[in-house]
XYZ file of C-alpha atoms in Angstrom:
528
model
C 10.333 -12.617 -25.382
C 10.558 -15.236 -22.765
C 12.862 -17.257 -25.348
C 15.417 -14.533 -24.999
C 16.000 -15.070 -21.091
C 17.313 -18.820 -21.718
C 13.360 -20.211 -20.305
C 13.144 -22.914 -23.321
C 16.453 -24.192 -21.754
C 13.581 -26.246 -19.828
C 13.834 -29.695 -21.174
C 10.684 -30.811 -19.115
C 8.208 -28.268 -20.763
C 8.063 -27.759 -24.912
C 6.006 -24.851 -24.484
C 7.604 -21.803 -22.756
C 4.423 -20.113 -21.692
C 3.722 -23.625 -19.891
C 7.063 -23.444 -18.607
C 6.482 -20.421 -16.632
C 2.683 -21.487 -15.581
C 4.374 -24.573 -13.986
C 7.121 -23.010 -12.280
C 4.119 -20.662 -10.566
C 2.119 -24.021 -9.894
C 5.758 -24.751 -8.300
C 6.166 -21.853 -6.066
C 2.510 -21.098 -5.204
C 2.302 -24.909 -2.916
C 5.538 -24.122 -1.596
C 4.146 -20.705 -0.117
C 1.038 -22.199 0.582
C 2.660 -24.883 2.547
C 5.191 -22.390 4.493
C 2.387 -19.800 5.287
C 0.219 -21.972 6.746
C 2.731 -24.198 8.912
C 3.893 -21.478 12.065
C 7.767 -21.145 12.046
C 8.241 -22.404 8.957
C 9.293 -19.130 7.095
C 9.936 -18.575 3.231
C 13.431 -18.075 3.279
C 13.730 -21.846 4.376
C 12.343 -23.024 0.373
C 14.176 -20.271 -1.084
C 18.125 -21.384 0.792
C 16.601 -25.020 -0.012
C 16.338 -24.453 -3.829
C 18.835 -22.159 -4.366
C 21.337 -24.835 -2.221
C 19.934 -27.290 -4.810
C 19.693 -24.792 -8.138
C 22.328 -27.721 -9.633
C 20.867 -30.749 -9.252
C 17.738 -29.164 -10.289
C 19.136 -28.300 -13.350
C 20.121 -32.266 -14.533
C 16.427 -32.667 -14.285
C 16.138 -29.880 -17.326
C 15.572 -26.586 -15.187
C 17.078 -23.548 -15.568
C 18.500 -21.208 -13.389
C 15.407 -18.889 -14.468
C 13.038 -21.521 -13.893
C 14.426 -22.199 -10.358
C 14.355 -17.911 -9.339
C 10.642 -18.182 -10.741
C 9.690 -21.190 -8.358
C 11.358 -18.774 -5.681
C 9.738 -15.853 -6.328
C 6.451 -17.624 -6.490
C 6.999 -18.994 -3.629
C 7.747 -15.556 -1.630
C 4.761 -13.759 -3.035
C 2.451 -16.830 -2.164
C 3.598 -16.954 1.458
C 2.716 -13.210 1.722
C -0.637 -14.322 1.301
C -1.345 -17.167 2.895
C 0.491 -16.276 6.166
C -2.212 -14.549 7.614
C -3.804 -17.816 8.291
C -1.949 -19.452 11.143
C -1.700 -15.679 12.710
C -5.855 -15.360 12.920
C -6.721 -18.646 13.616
C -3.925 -20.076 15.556
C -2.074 -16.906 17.178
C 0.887 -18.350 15.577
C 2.415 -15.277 13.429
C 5.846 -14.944 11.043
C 7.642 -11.697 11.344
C 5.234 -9.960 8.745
C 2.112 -10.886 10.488
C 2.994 -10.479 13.958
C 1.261 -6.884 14.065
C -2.244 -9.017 12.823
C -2.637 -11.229 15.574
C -4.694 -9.030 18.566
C -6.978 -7.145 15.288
C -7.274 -10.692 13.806
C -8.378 -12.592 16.946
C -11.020 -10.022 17.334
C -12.276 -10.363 14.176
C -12.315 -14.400 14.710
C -13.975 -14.393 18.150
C -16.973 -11.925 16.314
C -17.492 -15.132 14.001
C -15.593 -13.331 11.166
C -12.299 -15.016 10.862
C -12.825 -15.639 7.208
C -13.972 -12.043 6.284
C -10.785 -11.311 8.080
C -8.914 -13.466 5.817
C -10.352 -12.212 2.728
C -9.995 -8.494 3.494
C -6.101 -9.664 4.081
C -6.306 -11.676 0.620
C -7.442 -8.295 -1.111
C -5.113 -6.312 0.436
C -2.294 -8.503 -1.058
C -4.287 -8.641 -4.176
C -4.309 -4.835 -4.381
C -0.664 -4.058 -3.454
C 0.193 -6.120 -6.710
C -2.630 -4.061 -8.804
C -1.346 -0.781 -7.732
C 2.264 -1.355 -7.911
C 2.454 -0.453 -11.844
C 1.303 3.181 -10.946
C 4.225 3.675 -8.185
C 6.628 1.418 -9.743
C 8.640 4.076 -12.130
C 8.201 7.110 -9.689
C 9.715 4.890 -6.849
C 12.542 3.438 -8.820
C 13.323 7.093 -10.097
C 13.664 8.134 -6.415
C 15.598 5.741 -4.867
C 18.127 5.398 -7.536
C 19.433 9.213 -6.903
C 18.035 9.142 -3.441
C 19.287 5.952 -1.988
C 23.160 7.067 -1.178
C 22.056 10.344 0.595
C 19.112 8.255 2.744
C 21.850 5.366 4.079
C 23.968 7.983 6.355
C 20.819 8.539 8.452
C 18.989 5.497 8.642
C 19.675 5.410 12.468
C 17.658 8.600 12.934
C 14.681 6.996 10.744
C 14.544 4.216 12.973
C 14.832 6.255 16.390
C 12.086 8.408 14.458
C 9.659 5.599 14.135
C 10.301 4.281 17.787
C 9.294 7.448 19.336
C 6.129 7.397 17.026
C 5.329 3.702 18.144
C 5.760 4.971 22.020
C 3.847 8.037 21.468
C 0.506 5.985 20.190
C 0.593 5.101 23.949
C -2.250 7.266 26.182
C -0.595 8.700 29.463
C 2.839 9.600 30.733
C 2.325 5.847 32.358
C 1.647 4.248 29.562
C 4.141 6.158 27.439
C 6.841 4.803 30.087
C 5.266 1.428 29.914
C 5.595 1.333 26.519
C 9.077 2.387 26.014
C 10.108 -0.322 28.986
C 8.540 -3.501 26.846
C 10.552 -2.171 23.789
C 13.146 -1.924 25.302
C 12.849 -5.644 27.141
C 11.875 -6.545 23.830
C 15.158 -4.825 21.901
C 17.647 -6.177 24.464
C 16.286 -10.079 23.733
C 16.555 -9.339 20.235
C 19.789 -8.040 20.792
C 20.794 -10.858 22.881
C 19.250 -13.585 20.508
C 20.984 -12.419 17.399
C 24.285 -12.610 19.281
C 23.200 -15.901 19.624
C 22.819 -16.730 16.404
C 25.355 -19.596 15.917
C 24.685 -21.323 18.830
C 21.384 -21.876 17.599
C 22.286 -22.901 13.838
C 19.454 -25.501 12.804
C 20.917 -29.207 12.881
C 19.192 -29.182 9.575
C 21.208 -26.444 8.117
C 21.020 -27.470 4.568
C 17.170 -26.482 4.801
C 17.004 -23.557 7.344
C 18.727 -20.235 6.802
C 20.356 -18.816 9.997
C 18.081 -15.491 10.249
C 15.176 -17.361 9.562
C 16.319 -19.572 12.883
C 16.972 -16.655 15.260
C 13.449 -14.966 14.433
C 11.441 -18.424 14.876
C 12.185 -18.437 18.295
C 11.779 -15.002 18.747
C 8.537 -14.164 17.203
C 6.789 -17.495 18.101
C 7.327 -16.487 21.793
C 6.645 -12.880 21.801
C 3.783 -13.126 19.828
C 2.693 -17.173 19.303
C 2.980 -18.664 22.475
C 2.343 -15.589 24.936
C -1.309 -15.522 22.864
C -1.990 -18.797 22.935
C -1.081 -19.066 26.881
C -3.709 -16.264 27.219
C -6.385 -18.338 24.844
C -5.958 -20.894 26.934
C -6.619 -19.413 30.548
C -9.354 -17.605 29.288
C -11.442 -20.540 27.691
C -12.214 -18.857 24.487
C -13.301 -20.901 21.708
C -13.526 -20.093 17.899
C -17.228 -19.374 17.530
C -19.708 -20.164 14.068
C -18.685 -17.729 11.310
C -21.685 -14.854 10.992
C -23.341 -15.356 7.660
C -23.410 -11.491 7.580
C -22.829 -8.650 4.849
C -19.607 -7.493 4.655
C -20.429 -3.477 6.035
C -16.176 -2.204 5.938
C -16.531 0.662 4.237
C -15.300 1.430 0.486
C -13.159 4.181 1.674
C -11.353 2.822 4.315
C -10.358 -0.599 2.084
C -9.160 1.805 -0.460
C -7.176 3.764 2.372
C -5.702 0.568 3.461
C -4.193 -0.373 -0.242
C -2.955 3.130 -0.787
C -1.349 3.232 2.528
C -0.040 -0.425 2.514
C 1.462 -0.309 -0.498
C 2.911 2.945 -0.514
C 4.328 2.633 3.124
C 5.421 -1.419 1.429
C 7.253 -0.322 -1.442
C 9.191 2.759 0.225
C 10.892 -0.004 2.884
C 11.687 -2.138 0.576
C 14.515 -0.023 0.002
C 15.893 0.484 2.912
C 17.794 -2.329 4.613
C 17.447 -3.462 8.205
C 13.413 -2.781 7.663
C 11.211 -5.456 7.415
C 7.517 -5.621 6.508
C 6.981 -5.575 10.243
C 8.558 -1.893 10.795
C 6.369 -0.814 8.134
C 3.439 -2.030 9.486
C 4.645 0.579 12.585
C 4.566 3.611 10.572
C 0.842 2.733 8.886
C -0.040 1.326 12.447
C 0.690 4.762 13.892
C -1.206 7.276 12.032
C -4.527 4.487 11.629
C -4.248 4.770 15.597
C -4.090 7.999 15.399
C -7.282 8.576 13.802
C -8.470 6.196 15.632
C -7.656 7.706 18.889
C -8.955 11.397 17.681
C -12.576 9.888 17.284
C -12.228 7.880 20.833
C -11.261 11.183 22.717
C -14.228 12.791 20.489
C -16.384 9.965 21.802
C -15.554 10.448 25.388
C -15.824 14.271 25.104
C -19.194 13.466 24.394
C -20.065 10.996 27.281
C -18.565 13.588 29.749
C -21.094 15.708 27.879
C -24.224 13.745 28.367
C -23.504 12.966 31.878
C -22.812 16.866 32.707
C -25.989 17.526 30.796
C -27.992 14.706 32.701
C -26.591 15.691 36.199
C -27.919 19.304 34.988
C -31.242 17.651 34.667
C -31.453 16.015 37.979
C -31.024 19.222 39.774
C -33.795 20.948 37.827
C -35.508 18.248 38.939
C -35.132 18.481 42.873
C -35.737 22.325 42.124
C -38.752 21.485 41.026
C -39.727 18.845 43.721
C -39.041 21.641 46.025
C -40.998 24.281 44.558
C -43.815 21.761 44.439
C -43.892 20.820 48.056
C -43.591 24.859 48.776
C -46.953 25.029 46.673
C -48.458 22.417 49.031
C -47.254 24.442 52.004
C -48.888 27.597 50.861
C -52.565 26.422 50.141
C -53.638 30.069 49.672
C -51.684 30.837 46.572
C -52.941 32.902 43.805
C -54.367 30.413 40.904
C -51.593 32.311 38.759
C -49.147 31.096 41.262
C -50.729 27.365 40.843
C -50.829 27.335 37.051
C -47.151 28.623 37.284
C -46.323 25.913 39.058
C -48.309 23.369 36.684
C -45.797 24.955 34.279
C -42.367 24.160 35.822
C -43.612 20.422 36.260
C -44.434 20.365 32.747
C -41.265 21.812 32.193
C -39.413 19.168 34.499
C -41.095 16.227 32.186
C -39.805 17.704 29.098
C -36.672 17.959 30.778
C -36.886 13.921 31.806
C -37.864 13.013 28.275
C -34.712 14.934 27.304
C -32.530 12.910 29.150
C -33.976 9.159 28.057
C -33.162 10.806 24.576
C -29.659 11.549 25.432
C -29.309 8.200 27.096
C -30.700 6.560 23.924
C -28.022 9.019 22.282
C -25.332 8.141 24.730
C -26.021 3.583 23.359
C -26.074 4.342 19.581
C -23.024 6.247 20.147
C -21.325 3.337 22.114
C -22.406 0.952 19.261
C -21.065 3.393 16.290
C -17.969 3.218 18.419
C -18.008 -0.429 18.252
C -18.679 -0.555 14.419
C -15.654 1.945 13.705
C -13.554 -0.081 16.396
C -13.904 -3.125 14.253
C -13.802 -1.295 10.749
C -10.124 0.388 12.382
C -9.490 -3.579 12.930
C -10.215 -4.503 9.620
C -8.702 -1.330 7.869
C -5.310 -2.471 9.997
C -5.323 -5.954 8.330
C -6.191 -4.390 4.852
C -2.999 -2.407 5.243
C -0.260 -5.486 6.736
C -1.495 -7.301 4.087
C -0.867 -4.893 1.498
C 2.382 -4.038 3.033
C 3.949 -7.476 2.967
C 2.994 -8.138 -0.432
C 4.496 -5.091 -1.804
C 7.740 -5.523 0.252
C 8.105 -8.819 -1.458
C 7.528 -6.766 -4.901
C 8.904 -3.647 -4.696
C 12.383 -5.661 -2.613
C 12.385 -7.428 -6.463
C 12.429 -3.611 -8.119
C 15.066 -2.831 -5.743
C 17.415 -5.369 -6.633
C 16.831 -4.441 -9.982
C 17.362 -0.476 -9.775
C 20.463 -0.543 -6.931
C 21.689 -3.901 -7.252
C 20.689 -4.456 -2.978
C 19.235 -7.574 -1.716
C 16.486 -7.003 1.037
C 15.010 -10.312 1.544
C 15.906 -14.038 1.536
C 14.027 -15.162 -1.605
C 15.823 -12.060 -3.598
C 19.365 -12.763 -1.895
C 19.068 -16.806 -3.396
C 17.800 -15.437 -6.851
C 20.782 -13.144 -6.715
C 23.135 -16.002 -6.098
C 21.136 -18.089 -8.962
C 21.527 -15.271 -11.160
C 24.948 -14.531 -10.517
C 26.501 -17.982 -10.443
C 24.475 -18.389 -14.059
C 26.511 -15.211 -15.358
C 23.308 -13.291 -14.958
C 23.672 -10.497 -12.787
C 22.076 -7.629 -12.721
C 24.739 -4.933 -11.888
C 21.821 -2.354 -11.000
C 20.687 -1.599 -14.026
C 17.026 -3.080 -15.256
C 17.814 -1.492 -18.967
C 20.685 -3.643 -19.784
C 20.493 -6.483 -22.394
C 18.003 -8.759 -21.349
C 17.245 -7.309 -17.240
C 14.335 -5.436 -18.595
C 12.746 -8.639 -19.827
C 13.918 -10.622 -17.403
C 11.938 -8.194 -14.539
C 9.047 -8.181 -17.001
C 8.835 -11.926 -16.651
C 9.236 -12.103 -12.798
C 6.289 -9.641 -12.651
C 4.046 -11.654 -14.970
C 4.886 -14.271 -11.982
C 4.158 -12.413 -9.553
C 0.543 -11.509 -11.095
C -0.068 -15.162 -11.627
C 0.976 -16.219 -8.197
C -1.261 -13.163 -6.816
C -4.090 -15.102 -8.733
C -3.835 -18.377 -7.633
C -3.026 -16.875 -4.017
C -5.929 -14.701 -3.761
C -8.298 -17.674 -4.297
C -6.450 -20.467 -2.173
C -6.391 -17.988 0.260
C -9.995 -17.333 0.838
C -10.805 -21.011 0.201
C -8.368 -21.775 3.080
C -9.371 -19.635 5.230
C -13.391 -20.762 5.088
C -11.721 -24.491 5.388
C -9.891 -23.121 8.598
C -13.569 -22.065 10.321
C -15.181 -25.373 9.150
C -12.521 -27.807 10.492
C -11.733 -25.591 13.904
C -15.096 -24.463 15.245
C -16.055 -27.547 16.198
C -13.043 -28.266 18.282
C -12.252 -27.057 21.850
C -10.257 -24.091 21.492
C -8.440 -24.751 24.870
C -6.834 -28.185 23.046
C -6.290 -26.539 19.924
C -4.241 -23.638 21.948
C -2.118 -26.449 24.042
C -1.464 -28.320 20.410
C -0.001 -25.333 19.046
C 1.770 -24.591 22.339
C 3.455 -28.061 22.115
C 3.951 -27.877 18.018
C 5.644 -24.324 18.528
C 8.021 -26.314 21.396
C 8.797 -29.010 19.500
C 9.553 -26.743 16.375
C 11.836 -24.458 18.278
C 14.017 -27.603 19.917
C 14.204 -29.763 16.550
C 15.121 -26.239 14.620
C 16.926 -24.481 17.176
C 18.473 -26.789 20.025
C 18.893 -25.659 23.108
C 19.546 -22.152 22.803
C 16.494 -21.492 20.777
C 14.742 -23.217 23.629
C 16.122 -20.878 26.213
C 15.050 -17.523 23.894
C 11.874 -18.729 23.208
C 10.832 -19.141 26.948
C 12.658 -15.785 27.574
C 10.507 -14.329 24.913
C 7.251 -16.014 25.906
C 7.761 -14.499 29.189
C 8.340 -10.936 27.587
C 5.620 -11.427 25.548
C 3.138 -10.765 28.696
C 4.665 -7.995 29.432
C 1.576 -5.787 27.068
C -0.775 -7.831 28.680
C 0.388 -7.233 32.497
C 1.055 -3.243 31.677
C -1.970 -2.879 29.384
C -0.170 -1.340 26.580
C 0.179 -2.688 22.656
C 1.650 -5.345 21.564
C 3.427 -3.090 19.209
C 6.120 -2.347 21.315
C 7.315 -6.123 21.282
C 8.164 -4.877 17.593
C 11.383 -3.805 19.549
C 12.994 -6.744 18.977
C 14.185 -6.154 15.895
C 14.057 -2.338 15.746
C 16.165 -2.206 18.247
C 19.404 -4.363 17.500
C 19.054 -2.500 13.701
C 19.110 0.819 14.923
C 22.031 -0.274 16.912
C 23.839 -1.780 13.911
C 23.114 1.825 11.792
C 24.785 4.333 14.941
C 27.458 1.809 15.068
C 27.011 0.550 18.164
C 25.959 -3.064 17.365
């Protein structure tokens, strides 16, 4: 009962079932506000309430109350963070994998079916995470100590499988160049990390402040830079049935989550790293049916140069009938024949030419379905790290994210902890009530969310992309000196700059992912 966890303590709400609605209400703008704003990250609420958990409790709240308005908070940003990524280039550290597959969608006219396939995929990463929850917790609680000596090796383990979704020995070596460029900034920039403590400390956590920086050069301003030289504009949405196949939504879910909730165990591994691992084996599919394609435009073009030689043969033998005007009429039919033959063999061709452009648009069709299936499964991913890091907390007592690490300090300074065990007195309830938050936040998310992102295409399309671009350029510049003073400044040009590096060596932006792979696998072999 929600009476047992201390929520009537709430002198502003009789009713504790309106309590807890509020407290959602609560979190929900607060997530709605710090997904949509680029470089404003969720952490920054959650240090900002749990820094003022007491004064917020003279006003009648509790110290559940306040981890509820948290939480909310955390799971509504999941959401609504896609947003500035598709529209604006500007990503946070979950959605920095979403911004090439989500620009594509948006310059097709379908920026808001791109939002709302990311709004489902958070949607279904909090349906599905009842089924995995138990199985996952039973795991990781006898699995967790034997996984933490070799965590190093995971992470070395998913580098090479980031660099090996790279085509070509070149490309391979391309790859591995921009993650490391990538790793030694982030390496760099976390040693760093005091001199470029926000001035407004008492709102910004110190993590938070290093990644700004980071991610809104790599992957913000390097894309918007590009936007702008290219004189793209956001184009009227397609009023168009959504096509994205059943199958490959469902895929999406299963794999997001899944891939989600196993990282949220394991510390040093954000939402991003995950995104890696499901990144890697949708490419790989993805690449399977683009070597199949080309095997079968080498094919065609054999088969037509095949055709075009039957075809002089037969130009030849004709003129050699002209020659020899005293041919046999069985000679002259015969030859009647092989031009007959050589039309059939022309009318073959146009058909595997016709073949050759309904294969190049299928290709297109599954290119943007792989696009869509990729935002499915970040979306589903982020959600369920911001879950399933709750369940941890709960099951081994370990804090993987900022919202979780203030409601641990809440909890604790309240007498509250949870000493790893959810079947104590009053922590089964307790997580029973933060999930009923999390559904209703997923509610109200899933709809704002979709709403939003229509909104988005409504108020941009109409405005020059180029200015929009420059805007964000300057908002992103002004962010990164107010929040980060002068050191900030100097890492976010650095990573701007690195941040072309894909684009000049025409490999993935993946790589760039380096930057924080790179300084954690360090940390795990001891190094860093």
């Amino acid at each position: 009962m929600i009476s047992g966890i201390e929520f009537e303590g709430t002198q502003l709400f009789s009713n504790p079932l309106t309590g807890l609605f509020a407290c959602v209400i609560f979190g929900w703008i607060f997530g709605f506000i710090s997904g949509l704003v680029p470089g404003i990250h969720v952490n920054n609420f959650a240090i900002l309430l749990g820094s003022t958990a007491p004064v917020l409790y003279t006003f009648g709240l509790s110290p559940i109350t306040v981890s509820t308005i948290i939480l909310a908070c955390a799971v509504s940003h999941t959401f609504h963070n896609i947003i500035p990524a598709i529209f604006l280039g500007a990503p946070g550290e979950d959605t920095a994998l979403l911004v090439l597959p989500g620009h594509r969608l948006l310059l097709d006219g379908k920026g808001p079916n791109a939002v709302r396939l990311s709004a489902m995929g958070s949607a279904g990463a909090i349906l599905l995470s009842p089924v995995i929850m138990i199985p996952m917790a039973v795991f990781f609680y006898f699995a967790y100590p034997h996984l933490h000596p070799y965590m190093g090796f995971i992470l070395l383990l998913i580098t090479v499988l980031m660099v090996a979704t790279e085509k070509g020995t070149e490309k391979k070596a391309a790859a591995f160049f921009v993650f490391l460029a990538a790793g030694l900034l982030g390496y760099f920039a976390f040693g760093l990390e005091d001199g470029i403590q926000s001035p407004l400390a008492f709102f910004s956590a110190t993590q938070a402040s290093v990644l700004m920086p980071l991610l809104s050069g790599l992957f913000g301003a390097s894309q918007m830079i590009v936007s702008f030289l290219t004189e793209s504009a956001i184009p009227d949405t397609k009023k168009s049935v959504e096509t994205f196949p059943k199958i490959k939504f469902i895929k999406g879910i299963l794999s997001g989550t899944i891939t989600g909730a196993f990282v949220a165990w394991i510390p040093g591994v954000s939402s991003s790293v995950a995104a890696i691992i499901s990144g890697f084996f949708i490419g790989r599919k993805k690449r399977e049916e683009e070597n199949e394609a080309d095997d079968e435009k080498n094919q065609t073009g054999d088969e037509k140069n095949q055709t075009d030689d039957e075809k002089n043969q037969t130009d030849d033998e004709k003129n050699q009938t002209g020659d020899e005007k005293n041919q046999t009429d069985d000679e002259k039919n015969q030859t009647d024949d092989e031009k007959n033959q050589a039309d059939d063999e022309k009318n073959q061709t146009d058909d595997e030419i016709n073949f050759k452009n309904n294969k190049y648009i299928e290709s297109k069709e599954e290119e943007e379905n792989n696009a869509k299936e990729f935002i499915v499964t970040i979306s589903a991913i982020s959600t369920a790290n911001a879950l399933f890091g709750l369940l941890a907390y709960f099951i081994i007592g370990k804090t993987r994210s900022g919202a979780v690490v203030s409601i641990r300090q809440i909890l604790n300074d309240a007498g509250m902890a949870i000493d790893s065990n959810v079947l104590a007195a009053g922590n089964l309830e307790l997580f029973f009530l933060f999930y009923l938050t999390i559904l209703l936040t997923g509610f109200l998310s899933y709809f704002s969310t979709i709403c939003a992102g229509n909104r988005a295409t409504d108020i941009l399309k109409n405005i020059n992309y180029q200015k929009i671009s420059i805007s964000v350029l300057i908002f992103l510049l002004v962010l990164v000196a107010v929040m980060t003073r002068f050191y900030g400044c100097v890492i976010f040009a650095a990573a701007t700059l690195v941040g072309f590096l894909p684009i000049v060596l025409k490999v993935k932006k993946t790589n760039l992912m380096g930057v924080i792979l790179f300084p954690v696998m360090l940390y795990f072999f001891g190094w860093g």
